[in-house]
Amino acid sequence: MQFFAFLGAPASWRYVLLAGLLAFAETAAAQTKPLTISGAVALAQEKNRDLQIANLAVAKASQRTREARGAALPTVSGTGQYLYNFQRPVSFLPGSFAGLADNQIAALRVGGDQAFVGSVGVYQPLFQAGVKSGIRAAGIDEVRSTAEAAVTANNVVTAVRKAYLDVLIIEEQLRLQEQSLGRNVQALRDARSLLLQGRASRVDTLRAYVNVENLRPEILRLSNGIGIAKTLLATTIGLDADEPLTLQDSLYFDNKAESLTSAQAYALALENRPELRQLKLTQDFNQEQIRQISAAGRPQLAINGLVQAQAQAYNLRLGDYQWPVSSFLGVQVAVPIYSGGRVQARTEQARITRQQTDRELANQQELIRAEVLTSVSSVQETRRRVESQQQTVGAAALGYRITRDRWRAGMASRLDLTDAELALTRTKLGYLQAVYDYQTATINLDRAVGRAVPQ
């Protein structure tokens, strides 16, 4: 009735309602975000919070470099001061200046109630050994922060790709269980039909019913698991936890994928791993710190100057003031003589820190070697497992079809059909798990060799 009432509405109202329905449909469609695995990685590089924090650290290090360069530039400062003297300043003069005895001191108040002082000072270091080392250290630290951000990016990309695979495998597991449910529902229908024909027992029908009902809780569990996995994926990317996602890629096995040997993978890791670049930069940073700290025991040379104008009066008519100017320009030399051994102790601490970094780098290289060897071995093992499972799935599917036809012809028992269906489902799930393990091993290998994005 409502539909016919809608047809009888004026044309203008129909157009408005249709436009509203179309807008609602477009909004509903836009609420779900279609996402490929490469799109998820690109989105995470933009929105992931850990990566944003790392990028801010790079920006902060850039400002530290700017600050270090400023130490070699002149420092110019200006000051201004106004005073109102409730009691004018006292100057002490020999008594002879005020008509007193020579052994007396005359206290005279001089100046006006209003006092103004303005000055501009300049300080320019000419020789300061630690400045250049500080600039170089800050520049190295900036590059090191970039390498640290690359470490974070590598970890984030790995986490996003794995979270994406977690959603895919649960979706595929759900699809396989639904297929199994469909086969068991069909078997239940066949059992009931054969029971009515007197060609099957009530026990076979009951067993078929139990098999169907046993699958429903697993389907519910997997359906809920998809929602949880998508929430984790959205959070890892940096989206809102309740962001609706539609995954467009599928879980598949690429038998043409590049295969790396252990030597090739380790060579790539030594070249690409940001952790190694970060530690090598830390070595350079430590060396500059040693130079910078040692420079604290060397002489420093600088130019400093001051221009100052001041005036005093009994009123605020500034145009009537006299503004005498005084100025100077000088050279300042500072020579450290004794500091209680603090400079030597700090220098030795910096050298020990450099030695710690050397050992940390060597240890990191060995850990990466072990990680690469493990990852390559895992990729090779899972690839063989997938290839083996591919043949098993075909055999299990053929076995199920043969057993089903024999059961319909009364040549096989219901138990035989149940076993064949269970074997088919388990084989497909095993193949799916093998593909998932292969994809996971590939992701781990990409991370081990320092490839932050999928190849």
CSV table of C-alpha atoms in Angstrom, one decimal:
chain,number,residue,atom,x,y,z
A,1,MET,CA,0.0,0.0,0.0
A,2,GLN,CA,2.8,2.4,0.8
A,3,PHE,CA,4.4,1.7,-2.5
A,4,PHE,CA,1.2,2.5,-4.4
A,5,ALA,CA,0.8,5.7,-2.2
A,6,PHE,CA,4.3,6.6,-3.2
A,7,LEU,CA,3.4,6.2,-6.9
A,8,GLY,CA,0.4,8.5,-6.4
A,9,ALA,CA,2.6,11.2,-4.9
A,10,PRO,CA,3.4,14.4,-6.9
A,11,ALA,CA,6.3,14.1,-9.3
A,12,SER,CA,8.4,16.6,-7.4
A,13,TRP,CA,8.0,14.6,-4.1
A,14,ARG,CA,8.9,11.4,-5.9
A,15,TYR,CA,12.1,12.9,-7.2
A,16,VAL,CA,13.0,14.2,-3.7
A,17,LEU,CA,12.4,10.8,-2.2
A,18,LEU,CA,14.3,9.0,-4.9
A,19,ALA,CA,17.2,11.4,-4.5
A,20,GLY,CA,17.1,10.8,-0.7
A,21,LEU,CA,17.1,7.0,-1.2
A,22,LEU,CA,20.0,7.2,-3.6
A,23,ALA,CA,22.0,9.4,-1.2
A,24,PHE,CA,21.3,7.0,1.6
A,25,ALA,CA,22.4,4.0,-0.5
A,26,GLU,CA,25.6,5.8,-1.5
A,27,THR,CA,26.3,6.7,2.2
A,28,ALA,CA,25.7,3.1,3.2
A,29,ALA,CA,28.0,1.9,0.5
A,30,ALA,CA,30.7,4.4,1.5
A,31,GLN,CA,30.6,3.3,5.1
A,32,THR,CA,32.5,0.1,4.3
A,33,LYS,CA,36.2,0.7,3.3
A,34,PRO,CA,37.4,-1.6,0.5
A,35,LEU,CA,41.0,-2.6,1.3
A,36,THR,CA,43.8,-4.4,-0.5
A,37,ILE,CA,46.9,-5.5,1.4
A,38,SER,CA,49.0,-2.9,-0.4
A,39,GLY,CA,46.3,-0.3,0.4
A,40,ALA,CA,46.4,-1.3,4.0
A,41,VAL,CA,50.2,-0.9,4.1
A,42,ALA,CA,50.0,2.5,2.4
A,43,LEU,CA,47.2,3.6,4.9
A,44,ALA,CA,49.3,2.4,7.9
A,45,GLN,CA,52.3,4.4,6.7
A,46,GLU,CA,50.1,7.5,6.8
A,47,LYS,CA,47.9,6.8,9.9
A,48,ASN,CA,49.7,4.4,12.2
A,49,ARG,CA,50.3,6.1,15.5
A,50,ASP,CA,53.7,4.5,16.3
A,51,LEU,CA,55.0,5.6,12.9
A,52,GLN,CA,53.6,9.1,13.5
A,53,ILE,CA,55.5,9.3,16.8
A,54,ALA,CA,58.7,8.1,15.0
A,55,ASN,CA,58.3,10.7,12.3
A,56,LEU,CA,57.9,13.4,15.0
A,57,ALA,CA,61.2,12.2,16.5
A,58,VAL,CA,62.8,12.8,13.1
A,59,ALA,CA,61.4,16.3,13.0
A,60,LYS,CA,62.7,16.9,16.6
A,61,ALA,CA,66.2,15.7,15.6
A,62,SER,CA,66.1,18.1,12.7
A,63,GLN,CA,65.5,21.0,15.1
A,64,ARG,CA,68.4,19.8,17.2
A,65,THR,CA,70.6,20.0,14.2
A,66,ARG,CA,69.4,23.5,13.6
A,67,GLU,CA,70.1,24.3,17.3
A,68,ALA,CA,73.7,22.9,17.0
A,69,ARG,CA,74.4,25.1,14.0
A,70,GLY,CA,73.3,28.1,15.9
A,71,ALA,CA,76.2,27.6,18.4
A,72,ALA,CA,78.5,28.8,15.6
A,73,LEU,CA,76.5,32.0,14.9
A,74,PRO,CA,76.6,35.3,16.7
A,75,THR,CA,74.4,35.9,19.7
A,76,VAL,CA,72.8,39.3,19.7
A,77,SER,CA,70.8,40.4,22.8
A,78,GLY,CA,69.1,43.7,23.6
A,79,THR,CA,68.0,44.9,27.0
A,80,GLY,CA,65.9,47.9,28.2
A,81,GLN,CA,65.3,49.0,31.8
A,82,TYR,CA,63.3,51.8,33.4
A,83,LEU,CA,63.8,52.7,37.1
A,84,TYR,CA,61.9,55.1,39.4
A,85,ASN,CA,64.2,56.1,42.2
A,86,PHE,CA,62.3,56.8,45.4
A,87,GLN,CA,65.7,57.6,46.9
A,88,ARG,CA,68.4,58.4,44.4
A,89,PRO,CA,71.6,56.2,44.3
A,90,VAL,CA,74.4,57.1,46.6
A,91,SER,CA,78.0,57.7,45.4
A,92,PHE,CA,80.8,57.8,47.9
A,93,LEU,CA,83.6,60.3,47.2
A,94,PRO,CA,86.7,61.6,49.1
A,95,GLY,CA,85.9,64.2,51.7
A,96,SER,CA,88.0,66.9,49.8
A,97,PHE,CA,85.4,66.8,47.0
A,98,ALA,CA,82.7,68.0,49.4
A,99,GLY,CA,84.8,70.4,51.6
A,100,LEU,CA,85.4,67.7,54.3
A,101,ALA,CA,88.7,66.5,55.7
A,102,ASP,CA,90.7,64.1,53.6
A,103,ASN,CA,90.2,61.3,56.0
A,104,GLN,CA,86.4,61.5,55.7
A,105,ILE,CA,84.1,60.0,53.0
A,106,ALA,CA,81.3,62.1,51.5
A,107,ALA,CA,78.0,60.3,50.6
A,108,LEU,CA,76.3,62.1,47.7
A,109,ARG,CA,73.0,61.3,46.1
A,110,VAL,CA,73.3,61.9,42.4
A,111,GLY,CA,71.0,61.3,39.4
A,112,GLY,CA,67.3,61.9,38.7
A,113,ASP,CA,64.1,60.2,39.8
A,114,GLN,CA,63.6,58.7,36.4
A,115,ALA,CA,66.3,56.4,34.9
A,116,PHE,CA,66.5,54.7,31.5
A,117,VAL,CA,69.1,52.2,30.3
A,118,GLY,CA,69.2,50.5,26.9
A,119,SER,CA,71.9,48.2,25.5
A,120,VAL,CA,72.7,45.8,22.7
A,121,GLY,CA,75.3,43.1,23.2
A,122,VAL,CA,77.0,40.8,20.6
A,123,TYR,CA,78.9,37.5,21.3
A,124,GLN,CA,80.6,35.7,18.4
A,125,PRO,CA,82.7,32.6,19.0
A,126,LEU,CA,85.9,32.5,16.9
A,127,PHE,CA,87.4,29.3,18.1
A,128,GLN,CA,85.4,26.7,20.0
A,129,ALA,CA,86.5,23.2,19.3
A,130,GLY,CA,83.3,21.4,20.3
A,131,VAL,CA,81.0,23.4,18.0
A,132,LYS,CA,81.9,21.6,14.8
A,133,SER,CA,81.7,18.2,16.5
A,134,GLY,CA,78.3,19.2,18.0
A,135,ILE,CA,77.0,20.1,14.5
A,136,ARG,CA,78.3,16.8,13.0
A,137,ALA,CA,76.8,14.8,16.0
A,138,ALA,CA,73.4,16.5,15.6
A,139,GLY,CA,73.4,15.8,11.8
A,140,ILE,CA,74.3,12.1,12.5
A,141,ASP,CA,71.6,11.9,15.1
A,142,GLU,CA,69.0,13.3,12.6
A,143,VAL,CA,69.9,10.6,10.1
A,144,ARG,CA,69.9,8.0,12.9
A,145,SER,CA,66.4,9.1,13.8
A,146,THR,CA,65.4,8.5,10.2
A,147,ALA,CA,66.8,5.0,10.4
A,148,GLU,CA,64.9,4.4,13.7
A,149,ALA,CA,61.7,5.5,12.0
A,150,ALA,CA,62.5,3.0,9.2
A,151,VAL,CA,62.8,0.3,11.9
A,152,THR,CA,59.3,1.3,13.2
A,153,ALA,CA,58.0,1.3,9.6
A,154,ASN,CA,59.3,-2.2,8.9
A,155,ASN,CA,57.6,-3.5,12.1
A,156,VAL,CA,54.4,-1.7,11.3
A,157,VAL,CA,54.2,-3.0,7.8
A,158,THR,CA,54.9,-6.5,9.0
A,159,ALA,CA,52.2,-6.3,11.6
A,160,VAL,CA,49.7,-4.9,9.1
A,161,ARG,CA,50.4,-7.6,6.6
A,162,LYS,CA,50.0,-10.3,9.3
A,163,ALA,CA,46.8,-8.8,10.6
A,164,TYR,CA,45.4,-8.7,7.1
A,165,LEU,CA,46.3,-12.4,6.6
A,166,ASP,CA,44.6,-13.2,10.0
A,167,VAL,CA,41.4,-11.8,8.6
A,168,LEU,CA,41.7,-13.7,5.3
A,169,ILE,CA,42.4,-17.1,6.9
A,170,ILE,CA,39.4,-16.8,9.2
A,171,GLU,CA,37.2,-15.7,6.3
A,172,GLU,CA,38.4,-18.7,4.3
A,173,GLN,CA,37.9,-21.1,7.2
A,174,LEU,CA,34.4,-19.8,7.5
A,175,ARG,CA,33.8,-20.4,3.8
A,176,LEU,CA,35.1,-24.0,4.1
A,177,GLN,CA,33.0,-24.7,7.1
A,178,GLU,CA,29.9,-23.3,5.3
A,179,GLN,CA,30.7,-25.6,2.4
A,180,SER,CA,31.0,-28.5,4.8
A,181,LEU,CA,27.7,-27.5,6.3
A,182,GLY,CA,26.1,-27.4,2.9
A,183,ARG,CA,27.4,-30.9,2.2
A,184,ASN,CA,26.2,-32.2,5.5
A,185,VAL,CA,22.8,-30.6,5.0
A,186,GLN,CA,22.5,-32.3,1.6
A,187,ALA,CA,23.5,-35.6,3.2
A,188,LEU,CA,20.8,-35.1,5.9
A,189,ARG,CA,18.2,-34.5,3.1
A,190,ASP,CA,19.4,-37.6,1.3
A,191,ALA,CA,19.3,-39.6,4.6
A,192,ARG,CA,15.7,-38.5,5.2
A,193,SER,CA,14.7,-39.3,1.7
A,194,LEU,CA,16.3,-42.8,1.9
A,195,LEU,CA,14.7,-43.3,5.3
A,196,LEU,CA,11.3,-42.7,3.8
A,197,GLN,CA,12.1,-45.2,1.0
A,198,GLY,CA,13.2,-47.7,3.6
A,199,ARG,CA,16.8,-47.8,2.3
A,200,ALA,CA,18.4,-46.1,5.3
A,201,SER,CA,18.2,-46.5,9.1
A,202,ARG,CA,17.0,-43.9,11.6
A,203,VAL,CA,20.5,-44.0,13.1
A,204,ASP,CA,22.0,-42.7,9.8
A,205,THR,CA,19.5,-39.9,9.7
A,206,LEU,CA,20.3,-39.0,13.4
A,207,ARG,CA,24.0,-39.1,12.7
A,208,ALA,CA,23.6,-36.8,9.8
A,209,TYR,CA,21.5,-34.4,11.9
A,210,VAL,CA,24.2,-34.4,14.7
A,211,ASN,CA,26.9,-33.6,12.1
A,212,VAL,CA,24.9,-30.6,10.8
A,213,GLU,CA,24.3,-29.2,14.3
A,214,ASN,CA,27.9,-29.7,15.4
A,215,LEU,CA,29.1,-27.4,12.6
A,216,ARG,CA,26.8,-24.5,13.5
A,217,PRO,CA,28.8,-23.4,16.7
A,218,GLU,CA,32.1,-23.5,14.7
A,219,ILE,CA,30.5,-21.2,12.1
A,220,LEU,CA,29.3,-18.8,14.8
A,221,ARG,CA,32.8,-18.8,16.4
A,222,LEU,CA,34.5,-18.0,13.0
A,223,SER,CA,31.9,-15.3,12.2
A,224,ASN,CA,32.7,-13.6,15.5
A,225,GLY,CA,36.4,-14.1,14.9
A,226,ILE,CA,36.3,-12.2,11.7
A,227,GLY,CA,34.9,-9.1,13.5
A,228,ILE,CA,37.7,-9.4,16.1
A,229,ALA,CA,40.4,-9.8,13.5
A,230,LYS,CA,39.1,-6.8,11.5
A,231,THR,CA,39.2,-4.7,14.7
A,232,LEU,CA,42.8,-5.7,15.3
A,233,LEU,CA,43.6,-4.9,11.6
A,234,ALA,CA,42.0,-1.4,11.8
A,235,THR,CA,43.8,-0.6,15.1
A,236,THR,CA,47.1,-1.7,13.6
A,237,ILE,CA,46.6,0.4,10.6
A,238,GLY,CA,45.7,3.4,12.7
A,239,LEU,CA,42.0,3.6,12.0
A,240,ASP,CA,39.1,3.6,14.4
A,241,ALA,CA,38.6,0.2,16.0
A,242,ASP,CA,35.0,0.0,14.7
A,243,GLU,CA,35.9,1.0,11.1
A,244,PRO,CA,34.1,-1.3,8.7
A,245,LEU,CA,36.5,-3.0,6.3
A,246,THR,CA,36.0,-5.1,3.2
A,247,LEU,CA,39.1,-7.1,2.3
A,248,GLN,CA,39.6,-7.4,-1.5
A,249,ASP,CA,42.6,-9.7,-1.7
A,250,SER,CA,42.5,-13.4,-1.1
A,251,LEU,CA,44.7,-16.0,0.4
A,252,TYR,CA,46.5,-17.7,-2.4
A,253,PHE,CA,49.7,-19.5,-3.2
A,254,ASP,CA,52.0,-18.0,-5.8
A,255,ASN,CA,54.3,-20.8,-7.0
A,256,LYS,CA,56.2,-18.3,-9.2
A,257,ALA,CA,57.4,-16.2,-6.3
A,258,GLU,CA,61.1,-15.3,-6.0
A,259,SER,CA,63.1,-17.9,-4.0
A,260,LEU,CA,66.1,-16.6,-2.1
A,261,THR,CA,69.1,-18.6,-0.9
A,262,SER,CA,70.3,-18.0,2.6
A,263,ALA,CA,73.4,-16.2,1.3
A,264,GLN,CA,71.3,-13.9,-0.9
A,265,ALA,CA,68.9,-13.2,1.9
A,266,TYR,CA,71.7,-12.4,4.4
A,267,ALA,CA,73.4,-10.1,1.9
A,268,LEU,CA,70.2,-8.2,1.4
A,269,ALA,CA,69.7,-8.0,5.2
A,270,LEU,CA,73.2,-6.5,5.7
A,271,GLU,CA,72.4,-3.9,3.0
A,272,ASN,CA,68.8,-3.1,3.9
A,273,ARG,CA,68.1,-3.7,7.6
A,274,PRO,CA,67.5,-0.3,9.2
A,275,GLU,CA,68.7,-1.6,12.6
A,276,LEU,CA,72.2,-2.1,11.2
A,277,ARG,CA,72.2,1.4,9.7
A,278,GLN,CA,71.0,2.8,13.0
A,279,LEU,CA,73.8,1.1,14.9
A,280,LYS,CA,76.5,2.2,12.4
A,281,LEU,CA,75.2,5.8,12.7
A,282,THR,CA,75.3,5.4,16.4
A,283,GLN,CA,79.0,4.5,16.1
A,284,ASP,CA,79.7,7.7,14.2
A,285,PHE,CA,77.6,9.6,16.7
A,286,ASN,CA,79.6,8.2,19.6
A,287,GLN,CA,82.8,9.2,17.9
A,288,GLU,CA,81.6,12.8,17.5
A,289,GLN,CA,80.6,12.8,21.2
A,290,ILE,CA,84.1,11.8,22.1
A,291,ARG,CA,85.5,14.7,20.1
A,292,GLN,CA,82.9,17.1,21.5
A,293,ILE,CA,83.6,16.2,25.2
A,294,SER,CA,87.4,16.3,24.7
A,295,ALA,CA,87.0,19.8,23.3
A,296,ALA,CA,85.8,21.0,26.6
A,297,GLY,CA,89.4,21.0,27.8
A,298,ARG,CA,90.7,23.2,25.0
A,299,PRO,CA,90.9,27.1,25.0
A,300,GLN,CA,88.0,29.1,23.6
A,301,LEU,CA,88.2,32.4,21.8
A,302,ALA,CA,85.3,34.8,21.2
A,303,ILE,CA,84.5,38.4,20.4
A,304,ASN,CA,82.1,40.3,22.6
A,305,GLY,CA,80.8,43.8,22.3
A,306,LEU,CA,78.3,46.1,23.9
A,307,VAL,CA,76.6,49.4,23.0
A,308,GLN,CA,74.8,51.1,25.8
A,309,ALA,CA,72.8,54.4,26.2
A,310,GLN,CA,71.5,55.7,29.5
A,311,ALA,CA,69.8,58.8,30.8
A,312,GLN,CA,68.4,60.2,34.1
A,313,ALA,CA,66.1,63.1,34.8
A,314,TYR,CA,63.4,64.4,37.2
A,315,ASN,CA,60.5,64.1,34.7
A,316,LEU,CA,59.3,61.9,31.8
A,317,ARG,CA,59.9,64.4,29.0
A,318,LEU,CA,62.1,62.0,27.0
A,319,GLY,CA,62.8,64.6,24.3
A,320,ASP,CA,64.7,66.7,26.7
A,321,TYR,CA,66.9,63.9,28.0
A,322,GLN,CA,70.6,63.5,27.2
A,323,TRP,CA,71.5,60.0,26.1
A,324,PRO,CA,75.3,59.5,26.5
A,325,VAL,CA,76.4,56.3,24.7
A,326,SER,CA,79.2,54.0,25.8
A,327,SER,CA,80.5,51.0,23.9
A,328,PHE,CA,83.2,48.5,23.7
A,329,LEU,CA,84.5,45.6,21.6
A,330,GLY,CA,86.8,43.0,23.0
A,331,VAL,CA,88.3,39.6,22.6
A,332,GLN,CA,87.6,37.0,25.2
A,333,VAL,CA,89.9,34.0,25.8
A,334,ALA,CA,88.9,31.2,28.2
A,335,VAL,CA,91.6,28.6,29.0
A,336,PRO,CA,90.5,25.6,31.1
A,337,ILE,CA,93.2,24.8,33.7
A,338,TYR,CA,91.8,22.3,36.1
A,339,SER,CA,88.3,20.7,36.3
A,340,GLY,CA,88.8,18.0,38.8
A,341,GLY,CA,89.3,15.3,36.1
A,342,ARG,CA,85.7,15.7,35.0
A,343,VAL,CA,86.5,16.2,31.3
A,344,GLN,CA,88.7,13.1,31.2
A,345,ALA,CA,86.1,11.0,33.0
A,346,ARG,CA,83.3,12.1,30.6
A,347,THR,CA,85.6,11.4,27.6
A,348,GLU,CA,86.3,7.9,28.9
A,349,GLN,CA,82.6,7.3,29.4
A,350,ALA,CA,82.0,8.2,25.7
A,351,ARG,CA,84.7,5.8,24.6
A,352,ILE,CA,83.1,3.0,26.6
A,353,THR,CA,79.7,3.9,25.0
A,354,ARG,CA,81.4,3.5,21.6
A,355,GLN,CA,82.7,0.1,22.6
A,356,GLN,CA,79.2,-1.0,23.7
A,357,THR,CA,77.8,0.1,20.4
A,358,ASP,CA,80.5,-1.9,18.5
A,359,ARG,CA,79.5,-5.1,20.4
A,360,GLU,CA,75.8,-4.4,20.0
A,361,LEU,CA,76.3,-4.1,16.2
A,362,ALA,CA,78.2,-7.4,16.1
A,363,ASN,CA,75.5,-9.1,18.2
A,364,GLN,CA,72.8,-7.6,16.0
A,365,GLN,CA,74.4,-9.0,12.9
A,366,GLU,CA,74.5,-12.5,14.3
A,367,LEU,CA,70.8,-12.2,15.4
A,368,ILE,CA,69.9,-11.1,11.9
A,369,ARG,CA,71.9,-14.0,10.4
A,370,ALA,CA,69.9,-16.4,12.6
A,371,GLU,CA,66.6,-14.7,11.7
A,372,VAL,CA,67.4,-14.8,8.0
A,373,LEU,CA,68.4,-18.5,8.1
A,374,THR,CA,65.2,-19.4,10.0
A,375,SER,CA,63.0,-17.4,7.7
A,376,VAL,CA,64.5,-18.9,4.5
A,377,SER,CA,64.1,-22.4,5.9
A,378,SER,CA,60.5,-21.7,6.9
A,379,VAL,CA,59.6,-20.4,3.5
A,380,GLN,CA,61.1,-23.5,1.8
A,381,GLU,CA,59.3,-25.8,4.3
A,382,THR,CA,55.9,-24.2,3.9
A,383,ARG,CA,56.3,-24.1,0.1
A,384,ARG,CA,56.8,-27.8,0.0
A,385,ARG,CA,53.9,-28.3,2.4
A,386,VAL,CA,51.6,-26.3,0.2
A,387,GLU,CA,52.6,-28.2,-2.9
A,388,SER,CA,52.0,-31.5,-1.1
A,389,GLN,CA,48.6,-30.3,0.2
A,390,GLN,CA,47.5,-29.3,-3.3
A,391,GLN,CA,47.6,-32.9,-4.5
A,392,THR,CA,46.0,-34.2,-1.3
A,393,VAL,CA,43.0,-31.8,-1.7
A,394,GLY,CA,42.3,-33.2,-5.1
A,395,ALA,CA,42.5,-36.8,-3.9
A,396,ALA,CA,40.2,-36.0,-0.9
A,397,ALA,CA,37.6,-34.3,-3.1
A,398,LEU,CA,37.6,-37.3,-5.5
A,399,GLY,CA,37.3,-39.7,-2.6
A,400,TYR,CA,34.3,-37.8,-1.2
A,401,ARG,CA,32.5,-37.8,-4.5
A,402,ILE,CA,33.1,-41.6,-5.0
A,403,THR,CA,31.9,-42.4,-1.4
A,404,ARG,CA,28.8,-40.2,-1.8
A,405,ASP,CA,27.8,-41.9,-5.0
A,406,ARG,CA,28.4,-45.3,-3.4
A,407,TRP,CA,26.4,-44.3,-0.4
A,408,ARG,CA,23.5,-43.2,-2.5
A,409,ALA,CA,23.6,-46.5,-4.3
A,410,GLY,CA,23.6,-48.3,-1.0
A,411,MET,CA,27.2,-49.6,-1.5
A,412,ALA,CA,28.7,-47.6,1.4
A,413,SER,CA,27.7,-46.9,5.0
A,414,ARG,CA,26.8,-43.5,6.4
A,415,LEU,CA,29.9,-43.7,8.5
A,416,ASP,CA,32.0,-44.0,5.3
A,417,LEU,CA,30.4,-40.9,3.9
A,418,THR,CA,31.0,-39.0,7.2
A,419,ASP,CA,34.6,-40.0,7.2
A,420,ALA,CA,35.1,-38.9,3.6
A,421,GLU,CA,33.4,-35.6,4.2
A,422,LEU,CA,35.5,-35.0,7.3
A,423,ALA,CA,38.7,-35.9,5.5
A,424,LEU,CA,37.8,-33.5,2.7
A,425,THR,CA,37.1,-30.6,5.1
A,426,ARG,CA,40.3,-31.3,7.1
A,427,THR,CA,42.4,-31.6,3.9
A,428,LYS,CA,41.1,-28.2,2.6
A,429,LEU,CA,41.7,-26.6,6.0
A,430,GLY,CA,45.2,-28.1,6.1
A,431,TYR,CA,45.9,-26.7,2.6
A,432,LEU,CA,44.5,-23.3,3.8
A,433,GLN,CA,46.7,-23.4,6.9
A,434,ALA,CA,49.7,-24.3,4.7
A,435,VAL,CA,49.1,-21.3,2.4
A,436,TYR,CA,48.7,-19.0,5.5
A,437,ASP,CA,51.9,-20.3,7.0
A,438,TYR,CA,53.7,-19.8,3.7
A,439,GLN,CA,52.4,-16.2,3.4
A,440,THR,CA,53.4,-15.6,7.0
A,441,ALA,CA,56.9,-17.0,6.4
A,442,THR,CA,57.2,-14.8,3.4
A,443,ILE,CA,56.3,-11.7,5.4
A,444,ASN,CA,58.8,-12.7,8.1
A,445,LEU,CA,61.5,-13.1,5.4
A,446,ASP,CA,60.7,-9.7,3.9
A,447,ARG,CA,61.2,-8.2,7.4
A,448,ALA,CA,64.4,-10.2,7.9
A,449,VAL,CA,66.0,-8.9,4.7
A,450,GLY,CA,64.7,-5.3,5.3
A,451,ARG,CA,62.0,-5.1,2.7
A,452,ALA,CA,59.4,-3.0,4.4
A,453,VAL,CA,56.9,-3.3,1.6
A,454,PRO,CA,55.6,-6.4,-0.2
A,455,GLN,CA,57.7,-7.5,-3.2
